[in-house]
Amino acid sequence: MNEIADRYRRRAATFEAKVAAVRPEQWSSPSPCAQWDARDVVAHIVDMHAVILGPLGRALSPAPSVKEDPLAAFRAARADIEALLADPDLAATEYDTPAGRMSAARHVDQVPSADLPLHGWDLAKATGQDATIDAEDLRLSWESVSSLPPDLLERFRTPGAFGPGVEVFGPEVKVAPDAPIQDRLLGLIGRDPHWTA
């Protein structure tokens, strides 16, 4: 449990720093996620934090919306997840998810926590920041995604397979087999590693 909490905190701090570095005029900048601008990337992350809380009968704490203040919205959602992970009973509570039954802590690790480095890349690319993904996060993401069975990978690429409007991965972007692991990971989840605004 501590490992999950530590990993979440580290990733959330990195993402928060990227959100804090966005200039006001950059929030409408396009991102590598088709149809999303920089603000939408943060909105998605905040929404995924809410998804974790719902099965526990909880909701995000009152806070400014992402439209009003993306940084404040993310900080509030982050605090809610950190409070969940700090409560052993809540963190261990099991419930059903689209990927099967699991504890709330494991759900955090597999969804919003795992999303933070990848969507941090999206936000960085959209706003001209350093888009290098942490080496440990790259390793964990690559191990997770590259080991997915082909049928499940195809389901992840199917819009709506996990709910209305949900698209986990885009169509694969082919990259060279000897490309850096970050490029291979991004291509596998449907991102163009060389995307520019």
Backbone as a printed PyTorch tensor [residue, N CA C, xyz], in Angstrom:
tensor([[[  0.8250,  -1.2080,   0.0000],
         [  0.0000,   0.0000,   0.0000],
         [  0.8590,   1.2580,   0.0000]],

        [[  1.9390,   1.2450,   0.7920],
         [  2.8200,   2.4200,   0.8380],
         [  3.4700,   2.6770,  -0.5140]],

        [[  3.8110,   1.5980,  -1.2080],
         [  4.4400,   1.7430,  -2.5220],
         [  3.4960,   2.4260,  -3.5010]],

        [[  2.2270,   2.0440,  -3.4690],
         [  1.2290,   2.6740,  -4.3390],
         [  1.0760,   4.1460,  -3.9900]],

        [[  0.9960,   4.4420,  -2.6930],
         [  0.8370,   5.8360,  -2.2550],
         [  2.0500,   6.6700,  -2.6260]],

        [[  3.2410,   6.1210,  -2.4250],
         [  4.4600,   6.8570,  -2.7640],
         [  4.5390,   7.1290,  -4.2630]],

        [[  4.1880,   6.1100,  -5.0470],
         [  4.2340,   6.2670,  -6.5070],
         [  3.2290,   7.3240,  -6.9580]],

        [[  2.0260,   7.2760,  -6.3790],
         [  1.0210,   8.2760,  -6.7320],
         [  1.5050,   9.6820,  -6.3890]],

        [[  2.0400,   9.8410,  -5.1730],
         [  2.4970,  11.1720,  -4.7510],
         [  3.5750,  11.7110,  -5.6810]],

        [[  4.5110,  10.8600,  -6.0470],
         [  5.5940,  11.2930,  -6.9390],
         [  5.0520,  11.7170,  -8.2920]],

        [[  4.1880,  10.8880,  -8.8410],
         [  3.6330,  11.2020, -10.1610],
         [  2.7500,  12.4510, -10.1170]],

        [[  1.9590,  12.5790,  -9.0570],
         [  1.0670,  13.7330,  -8.9290],
         [  1.8570,  15.0250,  -8.7820]],

        [[  2.9680,  14.9640,  -8.0530],
         [  3.8070,  16.1610,  -7.8930],
         [  4.3860,  16.5880,  -9.2330]],

        [[  4.8060,  15.6310, -10.0360],
         [  5.3630,  15.9430, -11.3600],
         [  4.2870,  16.5480, -12.2560]],

        [[  3.0970,  15.9530, -12.2350],
         [  2.0060,  16.4760, -13.0620],
         [  1.6000,  17.8690, -12.5920]],

        [[  1.5130,  18.0440, -11.2770],
         [  1.1180,  19.3550, -10.7410],
         [  2.1020,  20.4400, -11.1650]],

        [[  3.3870,  20.1060, -11.1780],
         [  4.3930,  21.0880, -11.6060],
         [  4.1640,  21.4880, -13.0620]],

        [[  3.7650,  20.5350, -13.8870],
         [  3.4800,  20.8480, -15.2960],
         [  2.2480,  21.7410, -15.4140]],

        [[  1.2170,  21.4400, -14.6230],
         [  0.0080,  22.2740, -14.6380],
         [  0.3570,  23.7030, -14.1960]],

        [[  1.1670,  23.8090, -13.1580],
         [  1.5370,  25.1270, -12.6260],
         [  2.3420,  25.9460, -13.6330]],

        [[  3.0470,  25.2640, -14.5350],
         [  3.9120,  25.9550, -15.5010],
         [  3.1730,  26.4290, -16.7490]],

        [[  1.9090,  26.0370, -16.8980],
         [  1.1490,  26.4440, -18.0860],
         [  0.7890,  27.9220, -17.9840]],

        [[  1.0980,  28.6610, -19.0320],
         [  0.7390,  30.0810, -19.0680],
         [ -0.7390,  30.2280, -19.4200]],

        [[ -1.4060,  31.2740, -18.9350],
         [ -2.8550,  31.4160, -19.1550],
         [ -3.2810,  31.2610, -20.6130]],

        [[ -2.5020,  31.8190, -21.5240],
         [ -2.8930,  31.7690, -22.9340],
         [ -2.6880,  30.3810, -23.5660]],

        [[ -2.0300,  29.4710, -22.8260],
         [ -1.7580,  28.1420, -23.3770],
         [ -2.8580,  27.1240, -23.1020]],

        [[ -3.8150,  27.4700, -22.2650],
         [ -4.8250,  26.4750, -21.8930],
         [ -5.6750,  26.0270, -23.0750]],

        [[ -5.7730,  26.8340, -24.1060],
         [ -6.5540,  26.4430, -25.2890],
         [ -5.6810,  25.8090, -26.3710]],

        [[ -4.4080,  25.5700, -26.0720],
         [ -3.5100,  24.9640, -27.0550],
         [ -3.9090,  23.5190, -27.3280]],

        [[ -3.8180,  23.0830, -28.5950],
         [ -4.1410,  21.6880, -28.8980],
         [ -3.1600,  20.7440, -28.2170]],

        [[ -3.6210,  19.5170, -27.9410],
         [ -2.7660,  18.5040, -27.3350],
         [ -2.6440,  17.3160, -28.2830]],

        [[ -1.7390,  16.3770, -28.0000],
         [ -1.6440,  15.1750, -28.8390],
         [ -2.8990,  14.3020, -28.7930]],

        [[ -3.7580,  14.5030, -27.7810],
         [ -5.0350,  13.7790, -27.7260],
         [ -6.0160,  14.4980, -28.6520]],

        [[ -6.3880,  13.8390, -29.7290],
         [ -7.3020,  14.4570, -30.6950],
         [ -8.5310,  14.9940, -29.9730]],

        [[ -8.9330,  16.1920, -30.3210],
         [-10.1260,  16.8630, -29.7920],
         [ -9.9550,  17.4120, -28.3800]],

        [[ -8.7700,  17.2820, -27.7890],
         [ -8.5350,  17.8340, -26.4580],
         [ -7.5230,  18.9670, -26.5400]],

        [[ -7.8100,  20.0480, -25.8110],
         [ -6.7820,  21.0620, -25.6280],
         [ -6.1100,  20.8230, -24.2730]],

        [[ -5.1830,  21.7050, -23.9170],
         [ -4.4230,  21.4990, -22.6760],
         [ -5.3510,  21.4290, -21.4590]],

        [[ -6.3700,  22.2750, -21.4340],
         [ -7.2990,  22.2710, -20.2950],
         [ -8.0600,  20.9420, -20.2200]],

        [[ -8.4130,  20.4040, -21.3790],
         [ -9.1410,  19.1330, -21.4030],
         [ -8.3070,  17.9930, -20.8270]],

        [[ -6.9930,  18.0460, -21.0290],
         [ -6.1060,  17.0100, -20.4830],
         [ -6.2230,  17.0000, -18.9490]],

        [[ -6.1780,  18.1780, -18.3490],
         [ -6.2890,  18.2680, -16.8910],
         [ -7.6940,  17.8510, -16.4440]],

        [[ -8.7060,  18.2500, -17.2180],
         [-10.0780,  17.8670, -16.8700],
         [-10.2300,  16.3470, -16.8550]],

        [[ -9.6070,  15.6830, -17.8210],
         [ -9.6770,  14.2160, -17.8570],
         [ -9.0380,  13.6150, -16.6110]],

        [[ -7.8820,  14.1220, -16.2390],
         [ -7.1930,  13.6070, -15.0450],
         [ -8.0590,  13.8080, -13.7980]],

        [[ -8.6340,  14.9840, -13.6580],
         [ -9.5040,  15.2540, -12.4970],
         [-10.7140,  14.3190, -12.5210]],

        [[-11.2940,  14.1150, -13.7090],
         [-12.4480,  13.2130, -13.8280],
         [-12.0890,  11.7860, -13.4120]],

        [[-10.8830,  11.3350, -13.7750],
         [-10.4670,   9.9750, -13.4210],
         [-10.2610,   9.8310, -11.9100]],

        [[ -9.9080,  10.9200, -11.2410],
         [ -9.8370,  10.8990,  -9.7770],
         [-11.2340,  10.7050,  -9.1940]],

        [[-12.2210,  11.3580,  -9.8010],
         [-13.5990,  11.2120,  -9.3290],
         [-14.1020,   9.7860,  -9.5240]],

        [[-13.6750,   9.1380, -10.6110],
         [-14.0940,   7.7600, -10.9040],
         [-13.7020,   6.8210,  -9.7600]],

        [[-12.5500,   7.0560,  -9.1590],
         [-12.0770,   6.2150,  -8.0600],
         [-12.9730,   6.3660,  -6.8340]],

        [[-13.4240,   7.5740,  -6.5960],
         [-14.1730,   7.8660,  -5.3710],
         [-15.6190,   7.3950,  -5.4260]],

        [[-16.1940,   7.3710,  -6.6260],
         [-17.6100,   7.0420,  -6.7740],
         [-18.0300,   5.7320,  -6.1230]],

        [[-17.3370,   4.6090,  -6.4030],
         [-17.7430,   3.3340,  -5.8040],
         [-17.6220,   3.3080,  -4.2810]],

        [[-16.9010,   4.2620,  -3.7110],
         [-16.7690,   4.3520,  -2.2580],
         [-17.8390,   5.2560,  -1.6480]],

        [[-18.7530,   5.7240,  -2.5060],
         [-19.8040,   6.6180,  -2.0260],
         [-19.3000,   8.0180,  -1.7590]],

        [[-18.1960,   8.3670,  -2.4020],
         [-17.6080,   9.6910,  -2.2010],
         [-17.5620,  10.4600,  -3.5110]],

        [[-17.2980,  11.7370,  -3.3930],
         [-17.1400,  12.5940,  -4.5660],
         [-15.9540,  13.5150,  -4.3130]],

        [[-15.5090,  14.1750,  -5.3600],
         [-14.4320,  15.1450,  -5.1830],
         [-14.8620,  16.2510,  -4.2250]],

        [[-13.9380,  16.7370,  -3.4240],
         [-14.2370,  17.8390,  -2.5010],
         [-14.5670,  19.1000,  -3.2840]],

        [[-15.3530,  19.9980,  -2.6930],
         [-15.6430,  21.2690,  -3.3740],
         [-14.3470,  21.9880,  -3.7350]],

        [[-14.2760,  22.4630,  -4.9590],
         [-13.0740,  23.1360,  -5.4570],
         [-13.4350,  23.8910,  -6.7170]],

        [[-12.5880,  24.8420,  -7.1230],
         [-12.8260,  25.4880,  -8.4230],
         [-12.8400,  24.4290,  -9.5290]],

        [[-13.6020,  24.6850, -10.5660],
         [-13.6320,  23.7600, -11.6970],
         [-12.3420,  23.9000, -12.5100]],

        [[-12.0820,  22.9210, -13.3750],
         [-10.9070,  23.0120, -14.2520],
         [-11.0340,  24.2190, -15.1690]],

        [[-12.2610,  24.5530, -15.5420],
         [-12.4740,  25.7270, -16.3990],
         [-12.0590,  27.0050, -15.6730]],

        [[-12.3710,  27.0650, -14.3700],
         [-12.0450,  28.2670, -13.5790],
         [-10.5620,  28.3240, -13.2050]],

        [[-10.0300,  27.1960, -12.7330],
         [ -8.6600,  27.1750, -12.2130],
         [ -8.1160,  25.7410, -12.2680]],

        [[ -7.4810,  25.3640, -13.3740],
         [ -7.0040,  23.9850, -13.5150],
         [ -6.0830,  23.5310, -12.3880]],

        [[ -5.2060,  24.4040, -11.9310],
         [ -4.2630,  24.0260, -10.8880],
         [ -4.9920,  23.7440,  -9.5720]],

        [[ -5.9030,  24.6190,  -9.1820],
         [ -6.6560,  24.4030,  -7.9330],
         [ -7.5150,  23.1470,  -8.0310]],

        [[ -8.1000,  22.9110,  -9.1990],
         [ -8.9450,  21.7170,  -9.3770],
         [ -8.1100,  20.4510,  -9.2240]],

        [[ -6.9200,  20.4380,  -9.8270],
         [ -6.0920,  19.2480,  -9.7080],
         [ -5.5900,  19.0700,  -8.2720]],

        [[ -5.1640,  20.1500,  -7.6430],
         [ -4.6650,  20.0300,  -6.2630],
         [ -5.7280,  19.4610,  -5.3360]],

        [[ -6.9780,  19.8820,  -5.5200],
         [ -8.0600,  19.3750,  -4.6640],
         [ -8.3000,  17.8900,  -4.9220]],

        [[ -8.3160,  17.4940,  -6.1950],
         [ -8.5270,  16.0820,  -6.5290],
         [ -7.3650,  15.2390,  -6.0120]],

        [[ -6.1610,  15.7670,  -6.1260],
         [ -4.9790,  15.0590,  -5.6190],
         [ -5.1010,  14.8390,  -4.1060]],

        [[ -5.5300,  15.8660,  -3.3960],
         [ -5.6690,  15.7530,  -1.9370],
         [ -6.6990,  14.6810,  -1.5770]],

        [[ -7.7740,  14.5880,  -2.3660],
         [ -8.7900,  13.5660,  -2.0990],
         [ -8.2130,  12.1600,  -2.2530]],

        [[ -7.4180,  11.9430,  -3.2900],
         [ -6.8380,  10.6110,  -3.5210],
         [ -5.7670,  10.3110,  -2.4740]],

        [[ -4.9860,  11.2990,  -2.1010],
         [ -3.9730,  11.0630,  -1.0650],
         [ -4.6380,  10.7300,   0.2760]],

        [[ -5.7850,  11.3610,   0.5590],
         [ -6.5100,  11.0480,   1.7990],
         [ -7.0450,   9.6200,   1.7470]],

        [[ -7.5270,   9.1910,   0.5900],
         [ -8.0060,   7.8190,   0.4290],
         [ -6.8670,   6.8340,   0.6900]],

        [[ -5.7090,   7.0820,   0.0660],
         [ -4.5810,   6.1650,   0.2050],
         [ -4.0190,   6.1470,   1.6260]],

        [[ -4.2470,   7.2290,   2.3630],
         [ -3.7540,   7.3060,   3.7420],
         [ -4.6780,   6.6000,   4.7290]],

        [[ -5.8700,   6.2130,   4.2760],
         [ -6.8350,   5.5330,   5.1300],
         [ -6.7960,   4.0380,   4.7970]],

        [[ -6.1990,   3.2100,   5.6510],
         [ -6.0320,   1.7830,   5.3220],
         [ -7.3340,   1.0710,   4.9870]],

        [[ -8.4170,   1.3970,   5.6930],
         [ -9.6920,   0.7280,   5.4300],
         [-10.2560,   1.1080,   4.0670]],

        [[-10.2330,   2.4040,   3.7660],
         [-10.7330,   2.8550,   2.4610],
         [ -9.8780,   2.2970,   1.3260]],

        [[ -8.5630,   2.3760,   1.4940],
         [ -7.6500,   1.9240,   0.4410],
         [ -7.8270,   0.4470,   0.1350]],

        [[ -8.1770,  -0.3420,   1.1620],
         [ -8.3340,  -1.7880,   0.9880],
         [ -9.7360,  -2.1980,   0.5330]],

        [[-10.6670,  -1.2500,   0.5030],
         [-12.0340,  -1.5660,   0.0910],
         [-12.0530,  -2.0410,  -1.3610]],

        [[-12.6810,  -3.1860,  -1.5770],
         [-12.7560,  -3.7280,  -2.9350],
         [-14.0860,  -3.3820,  -3.5870]],

        [[-14.0480,  -3.1730,  -4.8940],
         [-15.2680,  -2.9500,  -5.6710],
         [-15.0130,  -3.3630,  -7.1160]],

        [[-16.0960,  -3.4360,  -7.8760],
         [-15.9950,  -3.8620,  -9.2690],
         [-15.5840,  -2.6910, -10.1550]],

        [[-14.6880,  -2.9580, -11.0920],
         [-14.2240,  -1.9620, -12.0550],
         [-14.3230,  -2.5840, -13.4480]],

        [[-14.1900,  -1.7930, -14.5190],
         [-14.2110,  -2.3730, -15.8660],
         [-13.1240,  -3.4230, -16.0810]],

        [[-12.0560,  -3.3660, -15.2690],
         [-10.9580,  -4.3310, -15.4000],
         [-11.0470,  -5.4600, -14.3650]],

        [[-12.1860,  -5.5440, -13.6600],
         [-12.3630,  -6.6020, -12.6580],
         [-12.4360,  -6.0390, -11.2490]],

        [[-12.6360,  -6.9170, -10.2900],
         [-12.7530,  -6.4860,  -8.8970],
         [-11.3570,  -6.2230,  -8.3350]],

        [[-11.2010,  -5.1080,  -7.6400],
         [ -9.9020,  -4.7660,  -7.0550],
         [-10.0990,  -3.7710,  -5.9230]],

        [[ -9.0430,  -3.5860,  -5.1540],
         [ -9.0920,  -2.6040,  -4.0650],
         [ -9.0410,  -1.1960,  -4.6370]],

        [[ -9.5110,  -0.2480,  -3.8500],
         [ -9.4600,   1.1530,  -4.2740],
         [ -8.0220,   1.5790,  -4.5320]],

        [[ -7.0940,   1.1210,  -3.6810],
         [ -5.6870,   1.4900,  -3.8680],
         [ -5.1540,   0.9720,  -5.1970]],

        [[ -5.4750,  -0.2860,  -5.5100],
         [ -5.0040,  -0.8480,  -6.7820],
         [ -5.6340,  -0.1190,  -7.9640]],

        [[ -6.9060,   0.2790,  -7.8180],
         [ -7.5840,   1.0360,  -8.8680],
         [ -6.9000,   2.3820,  -9.0850]],

        [[ -6.5110,   3.0360,  -7.9880],
         [ -5.7410,   4.2810,  -8.1040],
         [ -4.4680,   4.0330,  -8.9020]],

        [[ -3.7670,   2.9510,  -8.5530],
         [ -2.4820,   2.6630,  -9.1900],
         [ -2.6480,   2.3870, -10.6800]],

        [[ -3.7410,   1.7220, -11.0520],
         [ -3.9320,   1.3160, -12.4410],
         [ -4.5600,   2.3880, -13.3200]],

        [[ -5.2660,   3.3390, -12.7060],
         [ -5.9670,   4.3180, -13.5420],
         [ -5.3880,   5.7320, -13.3830]],

        [[ -5.7830,   6.5220, -12.3690],
         [ -5.2610,   7.8930, -12.3690],
         [ -3.7560,   7.9740, -12.1870]],

        [[ -3.1820,   7.1100, -11.3510],
         [ -1.7380,   7.1680, -11.1400],
         [ -0.9920,   6.8170, -12.4250]],

        [[ -1.4200,   5.7460, -13.0890],
         [ -0.7720,   5.3440, -14.3390],
         [ -0.9880,   6.3710, -15.4450]],

        [[ -2.1060,   7.0900, -15.3780],
         [ -2.4070,   8.1190, -16.3820],
         [ -1.5100,   9.3540, -16.2590]],

        [[ -1.0690,   9.6490, -15.0420],
         [ -0.3730,  10.9140, -14.8120],
         [  0.8740,  11.0970, -15.6770]],

        [[  1.7730,  10.1170, -15.7790],
         [  2.9530,  10.3280, -16.6310],
         [  2.5900,  10.4760, -18.1090]],

        [[  1.6200,   9.6790, -18.5650],
         [  1.2700,   9.7090, -19.9830],
         [  0.5530,  11.0050, -20.3510]],

        [[ -0.3960,  11.4170, -19.5200],
         [ -1.0750,  12.6790, -19.8050],
         [ -0.1980,  13.8760, -19.4320]],

        [[  0.7880,  13.6470, -18.5740],
         [  1.7910,  14.6890, -18.3450],
         [  2.5680,  14.9590, -19.6210]],

        [[  2.8310,  13.9050, -20.3870],
         [  3.4890,  14.0620, -21.6950],
         [  2.5990,  14.8820, -22.6220]],

        [[  1.2920,  14.5530, -22.6410],
         [  0.3560,  15.3090, -23.4770],
         [  0.3680,  16.7920, -23.1180]],

        [[  0.2980,  17.0700, -21.8200],
         [  0.2510,  18.4580, -21.3700],
         [  1.5600,  19.1750, -21.6990]],

        [[  2.6810,  18.4790, -21.4960],
         [  3.9830,  19.0790, -21.8000],
         [  4.1080,  19.3920, -23.2860]],

        [[  3.6820,  18.4610, -24.1390],
         [  3.7600,  18.6880, -25.5860],
         [  2.8510,  19.8390, -26.0080]],

        [[  1.6940,  19.9440, -25.3810],
         [  0.7400,  21.0020, -25.7260],
         [  1.2470,  22.3850, -25.3370]],

        [[  2.0930,  22.4330, -24.3050],
         [  2.4760,  23.7360, -23.7460],
         [  3.9790,  24.0100, -23.7960]],

        [[  4.7040,  23.2410, -24.5800],
         [  6.1280,  23.5230, -24.7990],
         [  7.0270,  23.2300, -23.6160]],

        [[  6.6460,  22.2700, -22.7720],
         [  7.4760,  21.9020, -21.6270],
         [  8.3030,  20.6500, -21.9490]],

        [[  9.2220,  20.3200, -21.0480],
         [  9.9970,  19.0860, -21.1870],
         [  9.0400,  17.8990, -21.1180]],

        [[  9.0250,  17.0800, -22.1640],
         [  8.0780,  15.9730, -22.2450],
         [  8.7270,  14.6270, -21.9330]],

        [[  9.8680,  14.6470, -21.2900],
         [ 10.5400,  13.3940, -20.9400],
         [  9.7980,  12.7090, -19.7980]],

        [[  9.4300,  11.4530, -20.0090],
         [  8.7420,  10.6750, -18.9780],
         [  9.7910,  10.0290, -18.0830]],

        [[  9.5390,  10.0400, -16.7830],
         [ 10.4400,   9.4400, -15.7990],
         [ 10.7760,   8.0000, -16.1970]],

        [[ 12.0410,   7.6230, -16.0430],
         [ 12.5030,   6.2990, -16.4840],
         [ 11.7620,   5.1550, -15.7970]],

        [[ 11.5000,   5.2820, -14.5000],
         [ 10.7900,   4.2280, -13.7830],
         [  9.3480,   4.1150, -14.2650]],

        [[  8.7220,   5.2630, -14.5260],
         [  7.3530,   5.2390, -15.0410],
         [  7.3170,   4.6390, -16.4420]],

        [[  8.3230,   4.9430, -17.2380],
         [  8.4100,   4.3400, -18.5680],
         [  8.4950,   2.8210, -18.4670]],

        [[  9.3520,   2.3610, -17.5790],
         [  9.5440,   0.9130, -17.4230],
         [  8.2390,   0.2350, -17.0000]],

        [[  7.5870,   0.7990, -15.9930],
         [  6.3440,   0.2040, -15.4970],
         [  5.2410,   0.2330, -16.5570]],

        [[  5.1220,   1.3650, -17.2550],
         [  4.0820,   1.4850, -18.2850],
         [  4.3560,   0.5290, -19.4420]],

        [[  5.6240,   0.4450, -19.8490],
         [  5.9700,  -0.4440, -20.9590],
         [  5.6860,  -1.8980, -20.5860]],

        [[  6.0710,  -2.2980, -19.3860],
         [  5.8200,  -3.6740, -18.9390],
         [  4.3210,  -3.9680, -18.9240]],

        [[  3.5470,  -3.0160, -18.4640],
         [  2.1010,  -3.2020, -18.3550],
         [  1.4440,  -3.2670, -19.7360]],

        [[  1.7230,  -2.2800, -20.5800],
         [  1.0310,  -2.1790, -21.8710],
         [  1.5040,  -3.2470, -22.8480]],

        [[  2.8040,  -3.4860, -22.8940],
         [  3.3290,  -4.4340, -23.8870],
         [  2.9670,  -5.8820, -23.5640]],

        [[  2.5460,  -6.1390, -22.3310],
         [  2.1750,  -7.5080, -21.9530],
         [  0.6760,  -7.7610, -22.0580]],

        [[ -0.0960,  -6.7620, -22.4880],
         [ -1.5380,  -6.9450, -22.6110],
         [ -1.8530,  -7.9700, -23.7050]],

        [[ -2.7920,  -8.8810, -23.4530],
         [ -3.2080,  -9.8130, -24.5010],
         [ -3.7800,  -9.0270, -25.6870]],

        [[ -3.5740,  -9.5180, -26.9130],
         [ -4.0410,  -8.7860, -28.0990],
         [ -5.5230,  -8.4340, -28.0580]],

        [[ -6.3720,  -9.3420, -27.5340],
         [ -7.8030,  -9.0430, -27.5090],
         [ -8.1310,  -7.9040, -26.5490]],

        [[ -7.4320,  -7.8480, -25.4300],
         [ -7.6560,  -6.7600, -24.4770],
         [ -7.1060,  -5.4520, -25.0290]],

        [[ -5.9560,  -5.5130, -25.6810],
         [ -5.3800,  -4.3220, -26.3060],
         [ -6.3420,  -3.7630, -27.3460]],

        [[ -6.9660,  -4.6620, -28.1080],
         [ -7.9350,  -4.2270, -29.1120],
         [ -9.1420,  -3.5770, -28.4450]],

        [[ -9.5560,  -4.1320, -27.3000],
         [-10.6880,  -3.5440, -26.5700],
         [-10.3230,  -2.1450, -26.0770]],

        [[ -9.0730,  -1.9730, -25.6060],
         [ -8.6240,  -0.6540, -25.1660],
         [ -8.6580,   0.3550, -26.3180]],

        [[ -8.4960,  -0.1310, -27.5430],
         [ -8.4990,   0.7630, -28.7040],
         [ -9.9000,   1.0130, -29.2560]],

        [[-10.9060,   0.3310, -28.6940],
         [-12.2720,   0.4420, -29.2040],
         [-13.0300,   1.5270, -28.4440]],

        [[-13.3660,   2.6440, -29.1140],
         [-14.1050,   3.7090, -28.4240],
         [-15.3990,   3.1880, -27.8120]],

        [[-15.6320,   3.5350, -26.5480],
         [-16.8610,   3.1550, -25.8680],
         [-16.8420,   1.7870, -25.2250]],

        [[-15.7640,   1.0050, -25.3900],
         [-15.7290,  -0.3520, -24.8300],
         [-15.7950,  -0.3430, -23.3060]],

        [[-15.3240,   0.7460, -22.6760],
         [-15.3290,   0.8360, -21.2130],
         [-16.3230,   1.8850, -20.7190]],

        [[-17.2550,   2.2630, -21.5790],
         [-18.2590,   3.2480, -21.1990],
         [-18.4130,   4.3000, -22.2720]],

        [[-19.5410,   4.9960, -22.2870],
         [-19.7970,   6.0180, -23.3030],
         [-18.7100,   7.0950, -23.3120]],

        [[-18.1630,   7.3420, -24.4780],
         [-17.1680,   8.3980, -24.6250],
         [-15.7820,   8.0500, -24.1430]],

        [[-15.5860,   6.8140, -23.6470],
         [-14.2720,   6.4170, -23.1250],
         [-13.4510,   5.7660, -24.2320]],

        [[-12.2710,   6.3240, -24.4650],
         [-11.3220,   5.7310, -25.4080],
         [ -9.9860,   5.6430, -24.6890]],

        [[ -9.5670,   4.4320, -24.3540],
         [ -8.3630,   4.2570, -23.5460],
         [ -7.1190,   4.5180, -24.3820]],

        [[ -6.9840,   3.8090, -25.5070],
         [ -5.8460,   3.9970, -26.4140],
         [ -6.3740,   4.3540, -27.8010]],

        [[ -5.5600,   5.0870, -28.5540],
         [ -5.8710,   5.3420, -29.9460],
         [ -5.2630,   4.2480, -30.8210]],

        [[ -5.4780,   4.3260, -32.1310],
         [ -4.8440,   3.3780, -33.0430],
         [ -3.3190,   3.4650, -32.9140]],

        [[ -2.6610,   2.3180, -33.0160],
         [ -1.2090,   2.2870, -32.8510],
         [ -0.5180,   3.1620, -33.8880]],

        [[  0.4840,   3.9090, -33.4420],
         [  1.3410,   4.6950, -34.3290],
         [  2.6470,   3.9160, -34.4760]],

        [[  2.9530,   3.5020, -35.6860],
         [  4.1370,   2.6770, -35.9090],
         [  5.4130,   3.4910, -35.6990]],

        [[  6.3370,   2.9340, -34.9320],
         [  7.6540,   3.5340, -34.7430],
         [  8.6960,   2.4440, -34.9820]],

        [[  9.9260,   2.8430, -35.1680],
         [ 10.9890,   1.8770, -35.4440],
         [ 11.1730,   0.9390, -34.2470]],

        [[ 11.4460,  -0.3470, -34.5040],
         [ 11.6320,  -1.3070, -33.4070],
         [ 12.7720,  -0.9340, -32.4710]],

        [[ 13.7500,  -0.1820, -32.9890],
         [ 14.8770,   0.2030, -32.1450],
         [ 14.7440,   1.6370, -31.6300]],

        [[ 13.5450,   2.2090, -31.7290],
         [ 13.3020,   3.5630, -31.2240],
         [ 13.4250,   3.5590, -29.7020]],

        [[ 13.6660,   4.7200, -29.0970],
         [ 13.7110,   4.7930, -27.6260],
         [ 12.4130,   4.2580, -27.0240]],

        [[ 12.5130,   3.7250, -25.8190],
         [ 11.3420,   3.1030, -25.1840],
         [ 10.1900,   4.0930, -25.0240]],

        [[ 10.4910,   5.3670, -24.7900],
         [  9.3980,   6.3360, -24.6760],
         [  8.6290,   6.4200, -25.9850]],

        [[  9.3340,   6.4480, -27.1060],
         [  8.6600,   6.5180, -28.4050],
         [  7.8470,   5.2540, -28.6650]],

        [[  8.3930,   4.0940, -28.3020],
         [  7.6730,   2.8380, -28.5290],
         [  6.4090,   2.7680, -27.6700]],

        [[  6.5180,   3.2050, -26.4150],
         [  5.3470,   3.2170, -25.5420],
         [  4.2800,   4.1470, -26.0930]],

        [[  4.6720,   5.3540, -26.4660],
         [  3.7120,   6.3280, -26.9740],
         [  3.0380,   5.8190, -28.2390]],

        [[  3.8210,   5.2280, -29.1340],
         [  3.2370,   4.6840, -30.3520],
         [  2.2380,   3.5840, -30.0620]],

        [[  2.5500,   2.7440, -29.0840],
         [  1.6830,   1.6170, -28.7400],
         [  0.3410,   2.0820, -28.1850]],

        [[  0.3390,   3.1910, -27.4490],
         [ -0.9240,   3.6850, -26.8820],
         [ -1.6330,   4.6790, -27.8090]],

        [[ -1.0610,   4.8680, -29.0070],
         [ -1.7470,   5.6890, -29.9950],
         [ -1.3180,   7.1350, -30.0630]],

        [[ -0.1150,   7.4220, -29.5900],
         [  0.4140,   8.7890, -29.6800],
         [  1.5370,   8.8370, -30.7190]],

        [[  1.6270,   9.9380, -31.4160],
         [  2.7610,  10.1820, -32.3000],
         [  3.8790,  10.7840, -31.4560]],

        [[  4.9740,  10.0700, -31.2560],
         [  6.0380,  10.5820, -30.3710],
         [  6.6110,  11.9290, -30.8460]],

        [[  6.4450,  12.2130, -32.1330],
         [  7.0230,  13.4400, -32.6910],
         [  5.9540,  14.5060, -32.9320]],

        [[  4.8090,  14.3520, -32.2520],
         [  3.7150,  15.3160, -32.4250],
         [  4.1640,  16.7280, -32.0520]],

        [[  3.7170,  17.6910, -32.8180],
         [  3.9290,  19.1000, -32.4600],
         [  2.6170,  19.8450, -32.6910]],

        [[  2.4230,  20.8970, -31.9310],
         [  1.1850,  21.6780, -32.0430],
         [  1.1300,  22.4070, -33.3760]]])
